[in-house]
Amino acid sequence: MNTRSKETSEPAAPLKNVRVIDMGQYIAGPGAAMVLAELGAQVIKIEPLAGDQARHIGRYGESMIRAYSRGKQSIALNLKSDAGRDIAWRLIGESDVVIQNLRPGAVDALGLGPVAVRERFPRVIYLSISGFGDLGPSSERPGYDIAAQAESGLMSVTGEPDRLPQKVGVPIIDAAAAHLGAQAVLAALYGRERTGAGETLKTSLLEVAMHLQATTWCDYLGGAPEPTRIGDGQPNNAPAAEVVPTRDGHIVLSAYADEHWTRFCGAMGRESLATDPRFRTNALRVQHRAELRMVLRECLSSLTSEECVALLSRHQIVVGSVRSYQQVLQSKDVQASGILVDAHGPTGQGYPALALPYRLGDSPRAVPSAAPACGADTDRLLGGLGFTGRDIDEFRSAGVVA
């Protein structure tokens, strides 16, 4: 699939000359570093001799590497050895940013935690992403995306009311933590330009998961009742985020503002619904949600999803067709966006990937290099630190590098 932009101008690289050390695993840490790489930073991924743990959990783990470690260089170090730590220190000393999301206490046990690093190199920006933060009683618990979904309240409001709580279908908290972590690093880099000092940055999957629910949390904190699972739809608005069957699939639509509801009724040729005593206001539509859903099905189930999208869009009604991944790839909007790119490999072989979800001015999107194999850049990076070929051979024989 040739998805690379045909534009000839160079992609914007605002982080050129910024060097990042990525000591992360799986998604959150490596994802934050990947964002910085696509913005032009040089990212060095320090992996254990056996590699990022994602390399050992099958096909989905390999997809994590392709998605979140592209555009990087990889060096495989035994950080439990004095020589391995010395190499890491030399790399850190030439860098601007360190990112890690290892299990609680792991980097401190290696002597490479934020206090040690920033005491030695005060200009370094050090980002740590944990499961539950470093201040509460769960600070030493390991935390994955699914635990944050559960303990942030997200699963309690996801799913059907008479079924088990559901997770979101993808590791959305890990992915959001990656982008928010990168945002924090960018803010600290800007701050360092003004003060000359680096910063210690900390976030957690729990905090990110709560932040993604800010509207619902503010509603609850403002006195609303405990939110519950209602499946599709929104508890306080109707029709809002309604899933409606069509002739060949499903759509979602929202028309809860009174003027939008009136437009919907006009589009359907059923103007009388706008003044129906059950549906005159949003509050009444919420109260009579079951009858409202029956009306939506009556209006739309004979049309195809694309016909519904075309009709309602002409009347400025928010609507979307529920698409499979295969159908998403066929979307002209997705194709036009340029978000699909080819990550290029060292021998010309690469793989399709997703670019960052924004553009910088008129520059084409960055087309990153493919994710490196574990330790692919070890010799070259060590050579850049002044080690000779003989030194590197001795490191390898001693199990310091892979």
Short mmCIF file of N, CA, C and O in Angstrom, two decimals, residues 136-251:
data_model
loop_
_atom_site.label_atom_id
_atom_site.label_comp_id
_atom_site.label_asym_id
_atom_site.label_seq_id
_atom_site.Cartn_x
_atom_site.Cartn_y
_atom_site.Cartn_z
N GLY A 136 0.20 7.75 46.36
CA GLY A 136 -0.82 7.02 47.10
C GLY A 136 -0.39 5.62 47.48
O GLY A 136 0.73 5.17 47.19
N PRO A 137 -1.28 4.88 48.14
CA PRO A 137 -0.95 3.52 48.61
C PRO A 137 -0.73 2.51 47.48
O PRO A 137 -0.17 1.45 47.71
N SER A 138 -1.18 2.85 46.26
CA SER A 138 -1.00 1.93 45.13
C SER A 138 0.24 2.26 44.31
O SER A 138 0.40 1.75 43.20
N SER A 139 1.13 3.10 44.86
CA SER A 139 2.29 3.55 44.09
C SER A 139 3.19 2.41 43.65
O SER A 139 3.90 2.53 42.64
N GLU A 140 3.19 1.30 44.38
CA GLU A 140 4.06 0.18 44.02
C GLU A 140 3.35 -0.90 43.22
O GLU A 140 3.96 -1.90 42.86
N ARG A 141 2.07 -0.68 42.94
CA ARG A 141 1.35 -1.67 42.13
C ARG A 141 1.68 -1.51 40.66
O ARG A 141 1.74 -0.39 40.15
N PRO A 142 1.87 -2.61 39.94
CA PRO A 142 1.98 -2.49 38.48
C PRO A 142 0.63 -2.10 37.91
O PRO A 142 -0.42 -2.46 38.47
N GLY A 143 0.62 -1.34 36.85
CA GLY A 143 -0.65 -0.88 36.29
C GLY A 143 -0.66 -0.93 34.78
O GLY A 143 0.24 -0.37 34.14
N TYR A 144 -1.63 -1.60 34.23
CA TYR A 144 -1.82 -1.63 32.78
C TYR A 144 -3.08 -0.83 32.43
O TYR A 144 -3.87 -0.44 33.30
N ASP A 145 -3.27 -0.62 31.15
CA ASP A 145 -4.43 0.11 30.63
C ASP A 145 -5.73 -0.38 31.25
O ASP A 145 -6.55 0.41 31.72
N ILE A 146 -5.92 -1.69 31.27
CA ILE A 146 -7.20 -2.23 31.72
C ILE A 146 -7.47 -1.91 33.18
O ILE A 146 -8.61 -1.64 33.59
N ALA A 147 -6.41 -1.91 34.04
CA ALA A 147 -6.61 -1.58 35.45
C ALA A 147 -7.02 -0.12 35.60
O ALA A 147 -7.86 0.21 36.45
N ALA A 148 -6.44 0.75 34.77
CA ALA A 148 -6.82 2.17 34.84
C ALA A 148 -8.24 2.37 34.35
O ALA A 148 -8.98 3.20 34.90
N GLN A 149 -8.65 1.64 33.32
CA GLN A 149 -10.04 1.74 32.88
C GLN A 149 -10.98 1.33 34.01
O GLN A 149 -12.03 1.96 34.22
N ALA A 150 -10.61 0.29 34.73
CA ALA A 150 -11.48 -0.19 35.81
C ALA A 150 -11.52 0.79 36.98
O ALA A 150 -12.60 1.14 37.48
N GLU A 151 -10.36 1.27 37.43
CA GLU A 151 -10.31 2.03 38.67
C GLU A 151 -10.57 3.52 38.50
O GLU A 151 -10.68 4.25 39.48
N SER A 152 -10.70 3.98 37.26
CA SER A 152 -11.03 5.38 37.01
C SER A 152 -12.53 5.61 36.88
O SER A 152 -12.97 6.76 36.73
N GLY A 153 -13.32 4.53 36.90
CA GLY A 153 -14.76 4.67 36.69
C GLY A 153 -15.18 4.45 35.26
O GLY A 153 -16.38 4.34 34.96
N LEU A 154 -14.22 4.37 34.32
CA LEU A 154 -14.58 4.29 32.91
C LEU A 154 -15.38 3.03 32.59
O LEU A 154 -16.38 3.08 31.86
N MET A 155 -14.98 1.88 33.14
CA MET A 155 -15.71 0.65 32.85
C MET A 155 -17.10 0.66 33.47
O MET A 155 -18.01 0.00 32.95
N SER A 156 -17.29 1.40 34.56
CA SER A 156 -18.60 1.42 35.20
C SER A 156 -19.64 2.13 34.34
O SER A 156 -20.85 1.94 34.55
N VAL A 157 -19.21 2.95 33.37
CA VAL A 157 -20.16 3.66 32.51
C VAL A 157 -20.12 3.15 31.08
O VAL A 157 -20.73 3.75 30.19
N THR A 158 -19.42 2.03 30.84
CA THR A 158 -19.27 1.50 29.50
C THR A 158 -19.94 0.13 29.40
O THR A 158 -19.61 -0.78 30.16
N GLY A 159 -20.89 0.00 28.48
CA GLY A 159 -21.57 -1.26 28.28
C GLY A 159 -23.07 -1.13 28.49
O GLY A 159 -23.60 -0.04 28.75
N GLU A 160 -23.76 -2.25 28.35
CA GLU A 160 -25.20 -2.30 28.52
C GLU A 160 -25.56 -2.39 30.00
O GLU A 160 -24.82 -2.98 30.79
N PRO A 161 -26.69 -1.83 30.42
CA PRO A 161 -27.02 -1.80 31.85
C PRO A 161 -27.21 -3.17 32.48
O PRO A 161 -26.97 -3.34 33.67
N ASP A 162 -27.61 -4.16 31.67
CA ASP A 162 -27.87 -5.50 32.23
C ASP A 162 -26.75 -6.48 31.92
O ASP A 162 -26.92 -7.69 32.03
N ARG A 163 -25.60 -5.97 31.54
CA ARG A 163 -24.45 -6.82 31.22
C ARG A 163 -23.27 -6.44 32.08
O ARG A 163 -23.31 -5.48 32.85
N LEU A 164 -22.16 -7.19 31.96
CA LEU A 164 -20.96 -6.88 32.71
C LEU A 164 -20.37 -5.55 32.27
O LEU A 164 -20.55 -5.14 31.12
N PRO A 165 -19.67 -4.86 33.16
CA PRO A 165 -18.94 -3.66 32.72
C PRO A 165 -17.99 -4.02 31.58
O PRO A 165 -17.42 -5.12 31.55
N GLN A 166 -17.80 -3.09 30.66
CA GLN A 166 -16.99 -3.35 29.48
C GLN A 166 -15.80 -2.41 29.41
O GLN A 166 -15.88 -1.25 29.81
N LYS A 167 -14.68 -2.90 28.89
CA LYS A 167 -13.56 -2.03 28.57
C LYS A 167 -13.79 -1.40 27.20
O LYS A 167 -14.57 -1.91 26.39
N VAL A 168 -13.10 -0.31 26.94
CA VAL A 168 -13.06 0.24 25.59
C VAL A 168 -12.32 -0.77 24.72
O VAL A 168 -11.43 -1.48 25.19
N GLY A 169 -12.67 -0.86 23.45
CA GLY A 169 -12.17 -1.93 22.59
C GLY A 169 -10.69 -1.88 22.27
O GLY A 169 -10.15 -2.85 21.71
N VAL A 170 -10.01 -0.79 22.57
CA VAL A 170 -8.57 -0.66 22.31
C VAL A 170 -7.91 -0.10 23.57
O VAL A 170 -8.60 0.46 24.42
N PRO A 171 -6.58 -0.22 23.72
CA PRO A 171 -5.90 0.32 24.91
C PRO A 171 -5.82 1.84 24.87
O PRO A 171 -4.76 2.44 24.72
N ILE A 172 -6.97 2.46 25.04
CA ILE A 172 -7.09 3.90 24.84
C ILE A 172 -6.35 4.70 25.92
O ILE A 172 -5.85 5.81 25.66
N ILE A 173 -6.25 4.18 27.13
CA ILE A 173 -5.57 4.92 28.20
C ILE A 173 -4.07 4.95 27.94
O ILE A 173 -3.43 6.00 28.09
N ASP A 174 -3.49 3.82 27.56
CA ASP A 174 -2.08 3.80 27.20
C ASP A 174 -1.79 4.81 26.09
O ASP A 174 -0.82 5.56 26.15
N ALA A 175 -2.64 4.79 25.05
CA ALA A 175 -2.41 5.68 23.90
C ALA A 175 -2.55 7.15 24.30
O ALA A 175 -1.76 8.00 23.88
N ALA A 176 -3.55 7.45 25.13
CA ALA A 176 -3.73 8.83 25.57
C ALA A 176 -2.58 9.26 26.47
O ALA A 176 -2.11 10.41 26.39
N ALA A 177 -2.08 8.36 27.32
CA ALA A 177 -0.95 8.69 28.18
C ALA A 177 0.28 9.02 27.35
O ALA A 177 1.08 9.91 27.72
N ALA A 178 0.46 8.33 26.23
CA ALA A 178 1.58 8.63 25.35
C ALA A 178 1.52 10.06 24.85
O ALA A 178 2.50 10.81 24.89
N HIS A 179 0.35 10.47 24.36
CA HIS A 179 0.22 11.82 23.81
C HIS A 179 0.28 12.89 24.89
O HIS A 179 0.89 13.95 24.71
N LEU A 180 -0.36 12.63 26.04
CA LEU A 180 -0.31 13.61 27.12
C LEU A 180 1.09 13.70 27.71
O LEU A 180 1.54 14.78 28.12
N GLY A 181 1.79 12.57 27.76
CA GLY A 181 3.17 12.60 28.22
C GLY A 181 4.04 13.43 27.30
O GLY A 181 4.87 14.24 27.75
N ALA A 182 3.86 13.24 25.98
CA ALA A 182 4.61 14.04 25.02
C ALA A 182 4.27 15.52 25.16
O ALA A 182 5.14 16.40 25.05
N GLN A 183 3.01 15.82 25.41
CA GLN A 183 2.59 17.22 25.62
C GLN A 183 3.32 17.82 26.81
O GLN A 183 3.78 18.98 26.75
N ALA A 184 3.44 17.07 27.90
CA ALA A 184 4.15 17.57 29.07
C ALA A 184 5.62 17.82 28.75
O ALA A 184 6.21 18.82 29.19
N VAL A 185 6.24 16.91 27.98
CA VAL A 185 7.63 17.10 27.59
C VAL A 185 7.80 18.36 26.76
O VAL A 185 8.73 19.15 26.96
N LEU A 186 6.89 18.58 25.81
CA LEU A 186 6.98 19.78 24.98
C LEU A 186 6.87 21.05 25.82
O LEU A 186 7.60 22.03 25.59
N ALA A 187 5.98 21.04 26.82
CA ALA A 187 5.86 22.19 27.71
C ALA A 187 7.16 22.41 28.49
O ALA A 187 7.62 23.55 28.66
N ALA A 188 7.77 21.32 28.95
CA ALA A 188 9.01 21.44 29.72
C ALA A 188 10.16 21.91 28.84
O ALA A 188 11.03 22.67 29.29
N LEU A 189 10.20 21.45 27.59
CA LEU A 189 11.23 21.94 26.66
C LEU A 189 11.09 23.44 26.44
O LEU A 189 12.09 24.18 26.41
N TYR A 190 9.86 23.90 26.29
CA TYR A 190 9.62 25.33 26.14
C TYR A 190 10.04 26.09 27.39
O TYR A 190 10.70 27.14 27.33
N GLY A 191 9.68 25.53 28.55
CA GLY A 191 10.06 26.17 29.80
C GLY A 191 11.57 26.24 29.98
O GLY A 191 12.11 27.22 30.51
N ARG A 192 12.27 25.20 29.54
CA ARG A 192 13.73 25.19 29.67
C ARG A 192 14.38 26.28 28.83
O ARG A 192 15.43 26.81 29.20
N GLU A 193 13.77 26.63 27.71
CA GLU A 193 14.30 27.72 26.90
C GLU A 193 14.28 29.03 27.67
O GLU A 193 15.10 29.91 27.43
N ARG A 194 13.35 29.15 28.59
CA ARG A 194 13.22 30.39 29.36
C ARG A 194 14.05 30.37 30.63
O ARG A 194 14.57 31.40 31.06
N THR A 195 14.17 29.19 31.27
CA THR A 195 14.82 29.12 32.58
C THR A 195 16.18 28.45 32.55
O THR A 195 16.97 28.63 33.49
N GLY A 196 16.44 27.65 31.53
CA GLY A 196 17.69 26.90 31.47
C GLY A 196 17.67 25.62 32.28
O GLY A 196 18.64 24.86 32.27
N ALA A 197 16.59 25.36 32.99
CA ALA A 197 16.50 24.18 33.86
C ALA A 197 15.54 23.16 33.27
O ALA A 197 14.52 23.51 32.69
N GLY A 198 15.86 21.90 33.47
CA GLY A 198 14.97 20.83 33.07
C GLY A 198 13.83 20.67 34.06
O GLY A 198 13.58 21.54 34.90
N GLU A 199 13.14 19.54 33.99
CA GLU A 199 11.99 19.32 34.87
C GLU A 199 11.77 17.84 35.07
O GLU A 199 12.12 17.02 34.22
N THR A 200 11.20 17.50 36.22
CA THR A 200 10.75 16.13 36.49
C THR A 200 9.24 16.08 36.26
O THR A 200 8.49 16.82 36.90
N LEU A 201 8.81 15.23 35.36
CA LEU A 201 7.40 15.13 34.98
C LEU A 201 6.88 13.76 35.40
O LEU A 201 7.54 12.74 35.18
N LYS A 202 5.69 13.74 35.98
CA LYS A 202 5.08 12.48 36.40
C LYS A 202 3.61 12.47 36.03
O LYS A 202 2.89 13.45 36.24
N THR A 203 3.17 11.38 35.45
CA THR A 203 1.75 11.17 35.23
C THR A 203 1.45 9.69 35.44
O THR A 203 2.37 8.88 35.62
N SER A 204 0.19 9.35 35.46
CA SER A 204 -0.20 7.95 35.66
C SER A 204 -1.36 7.60 34.77
O SER A 204 -2.13 8.47 34.35
N LEU A 205 -1.50 6.32 34.50
CA LEU A 205 -2.63 5.86 33.69
C LEU A 205 -3.95 6.18 34.38
O LEU A 205 -4.95 6.51 33.72
N LEU A 206 -3.97 6.12 35.72
CA LEU A 206 -5.20 6.43 36.46
C LEU A 206 -5.61 7.88 36.23
O LEU A 206 -6.78 8.18 35.96
N GLU A 207 -4.65 8.81 36.34
CA GLU A 207 -4.97 10.23 36.14
C GLU A 207 -5.41 10.50 34.71
O GLU A 207 -6.35 11.27 34.47
N VAL A 208 -4.73 9.89 33.76
CA VAL A 208 -5.10 10.08 32.36
C VAL A 208 -6.51 9.56 32.11
O VAL A 208 -7.33 10.21 31.45
N ALA A 209 -6.82 8.39 32.67
CA ALA A 209 -8.15 7.80 32.46
C ALA A 209 -9.24 8.69 33.04
O ALA A 209 -10.32 8.84 32.44
N MET A 210 -9.00 9.30 34.19
CA MET A 210 -9.99 10.21 34.77
C MET A 210 -10.10 11.48 33.92
O MET A 210 -11.20 11.98 33.69
N HIS A 211 -8.97 11.99 33.46
CA HIS A 211 -8.98 13.21 32.67
C HIS A 211 -9.78 13.03 31.37
O HIS A 211 -10.45 13.97 30.92
N LEU A 212 -9.74 11.84 30.79
CA LEU A 212 -10.51 11.58 29.57
C LEU A 212 -12.01 11.62 29.83
O LEU A 212 -12.80 11.73 28.89
N GLN A 213 -12.40 11.52 31.09
CA GLN A 213 -13.83 11.57 31.46
C GLN A 213 -14.19 12.89 32.13
O GLN A 213 -15.12 12.95 32.92
N ALA A 214 -13.48 13.96 31.79
CA ALA A 214 -13.60 15.21 32.54
C ALA A 214 -15.03 15.73 32.60
O ALA A 214 -15.49 16.19 33.66
N THR A 215 -15.76 15.68 31.50
CA THR A 215 -17.12 16.21 31.51
C THR A 215 -18.01 15.43 32.47
O THR A 215 -18.75 16.00 33.29
N THR A 216 -17.95 14.10 32.39
CA THR A 216 -18.78 13.27 33.27
C THR A 216 -18.37 13.44 34.72
O THR A 216 -19.22 13.50 35.62
N TRP A 217 -17.05 13.53 34.97
CA TRP A 217 -16.60 13.74 36.34
C TRP A 217 -17.06 15.09 36.87
O TRP A 217 -17.50 15.20 38.03
N CYS A 218 -16.97 16.14 36.05
CA CYS A 218 -17.42 17.46 36.52
C CYS A 218 -18.92 17.46 36.79
O CYS A 218 -19.39 18.12 37.73
N ASP A 219 -19.67 16.71 35.99
CA ASP A 219 -21.10 16.60 36.22
C ASP A 219 -21.37 15.94 37.57
O ASP A 219 -22.16 16.42 38.39
N TYR A 220 -20.67 14.83 37.83
CA TYR A 220 -20.86 14.12 39.09
C TYR A 220 -20.40 14.95 40.28
O TYR A 220 -21.09 15.04 41.32
N LEU A 221 -19.24 15.60 40.15
CA LEU A 221 -18.73 16.43 41.24
C LEU A 221 -19.62 17.64 41.51
O LEU A 221 -19.62 18.20 42.61
N GLY A 222 -20.40 18.02 40.49
CA GLY A 222 -21.32 19.14 40.65
C GLY A 222 -22.67 18.76 41.22
O GLY A 222 -23.57 19.60 41.27
N GLY A 223 -22.82 17.49 41.60
CA GLY A 223 -24.06 17.08 42.26
C GLY A 223 -24.92 16.12 41.47
O GLY A 223 -25.98 15.70 41.96
N ALA A 224 -24.51 15.75 40.27
CA ALA A 224 -25.30 14.79 39.48
C ALA A 224 -25.25 13.42 40.16
O ALA A 224 -24.31 13.11 40.90
N PRO A 225 -26.25 12.57 39.89
CA PRO A 225 -26.22 11.23 40.49
C PRO A 225 -25.08 10.40 39.90
O PRO A 225 -24.51 10.73 38.88
N GLU A 226 -24.78 9.29 40.58
CA GLU A 226 -23.75 8.37 40.12
C GLU A 226 -24.05 7.94 38.68
O GLU A 226 -25.13 7.43 38.38
N PRO A 227 -23.11 8.15 37.74
CA PRO A 227 -23.37 7.72 36.35
C PRO A 227 -23.37 6.20 36.26
O PRO A 227 -22.67 5.51 37.01
N THR A 228 -24.16 5.68 35.34
CA THR A 228 -24.29 4.23 35.17
C THR A 228 -24.19 3.88 33.71
O THR A 228 -24.19 4.74 32.83
N ARG A 229 -24.11 2.59 33.43
CA ARG A 229 -24.06 2.12 32.04
C ARG A 229 -25.45 2.21 31.42
O ARG A 229 -26.43 1.74 32.00
N ILE A 230 -25.50 2.78 30.23
CA ILE A 230 -26.78 2.81 29.51
C ILE A 230 -26.63 2.30 28.08
O ILE A 230 -27.55 2.41 27.28
N GLY A 231 -25.46 1.73 27.76
CA GLY A 231 -25.24 1.29 26.38
C GLY A 231 -25.02 2.48 25.47
O GLY A 231 -24.26 3.39 25.79
N ASP A 232 -25.70 2.50 24.33
CA ASP A 232 -25.59 3.66 23.45
C ASP A 232 -26.45 4.79 24.00
O ASP A 232 -27.28 4.60 24.89
N GLY A 233 -26.23 5.97 23.46
CA GLY A 233 -26.96 7.13 23.95
C GLY A 233 -26.23 7.80 25.10
O GLY A 233 -25.25 7.29 25.64
N GLN A 234 -26.68 8.99 25.44
CA GLN A 234 -26.14 9.74 26.56
C GLN A 234 -27.23 9.91 27.61
O GLN A 234 -28.40 10.08 27.27
N PRO A 235 -26.87 9.88 28.89
CA PRO A 235 -27.91 9.87 29.93
C PRO A 235 -28.73 11.14 30.00
O PRO A 235 -29.91 11.08 30.40
N ASN A 236 -28.17 12.29 29.61
CA ASN A 236 -28.87 13.56 29.82
C ASN A 236 -29.34 14.24 28.53
O ASN A 236 -29.88 15.33 28.59
N ASN A 237 -29.10 13.59 27.39
CA ASN A 237 -29.48 14.18 26.11
C ASN A 237 -30.06 13.12 25.20
O ASN A 237 -29.68 11.96 25.26
N ALA A 238 -30.98 13.54 24.32
CA ALA A 238 -31.57 12.60 23.37
C ALA A 238 -32.18 13.40 22.19
O ALA A 238 -32.78 14.46 22.41
N PRO A 239 -32.02 12.87 20.97
CA PRO A 239 -31.16 11.74 20.63
C PRO A 239 -29.70 12.17 20.62
O PRO A 239 -29.35 13.15 19.97
N ALA A 240 -28.86 11.45 21.34
CA ALA A 240 -27.43 11.76 21.44
C ALA A 240 -26.64 10.47 21.45
O ALA A 240 -26.90 9.60 22.28
N ALA A 241 -25.70 10.36 20.51
CA ALA A 241 -24.88 9.15 20.39
C ALA A 241 -25.75 7.91 20.28
O ALA A 241 -25.41 6.84 20.80
N GLU A 242 -26.88 8.05 19.59
CA GLU A 242 -27.79 6.91 19.41
C GLU A 242 -27.28 6.00 18.30
O GLU A 242 -26.89 6.47 17.22
N VAL A 243 -27.26 4.71 18.54
CA VAL A 243 -26.92 3.73 17.52
C VAL A 243 -28.22 3.24 16.89
O VAL A 243 -29.09 2.71 17.58
N VAL A 244 -28.35 3.45 15.58
CA VAL A 244 -29.61 3.15 14.88
C VAL A 244 -29.33 2.15 13.76
O VAL A 244 -28.44 2.38 12.93
N PRO A 245 -30.06 1.05 13.71
CA PRO A 245 -29.86 0.10 12.60
C PRO A 245 -30.35 0.68 11.28
O PRO A 245 -31.35 1.40 11.23
N THR A 246 -29.61 0.36 10.23
CA THR A 246 -29.99 0.76 8.87
C THR A 246 -30.18 -0.51 8.05
O THR A 246 -30.09 -1.61 8.56
N ARG A 247 -30.42 -0.32 6.76
CA ARG A 247 -30.67 -1.47 5.90
C ARG A 247 -29.44 -2.38 5.78
O ARG A 247 -29.57 -3.59 5.57
N ASP A 248 -28.24 -1.78 5.92
CA ASP A 248 -27.03 -2.58 5.73
C ASP A 248 -26.02 -2.43 6.86
O ASP A 248 -24.86 -2.77 6.70
N GLY A 249 -26.44 -1.90 8.01
CA GLY A 249 -25.48 -1.73 9.09
C GLY A 249 -26.05 -0.88 10.20
O GLY A 249 -27.20 -1.06 10.61
N HIS A 250 -25.25 0.06 10.67
CA HIS A 250 -25.67 0.95 11.75
C HIS A 250 -25.08 2.34 11.53
O HIS A 250 -24.03 2.50 10.92
N ILE A 251 -25.78 3.34 12.06
CA ILE A 251 -25.25 4.68 12.13
C ILE A 251 -25.33 5.16 13.57
O ILE A 251 -26.02 4.56 14.41
#
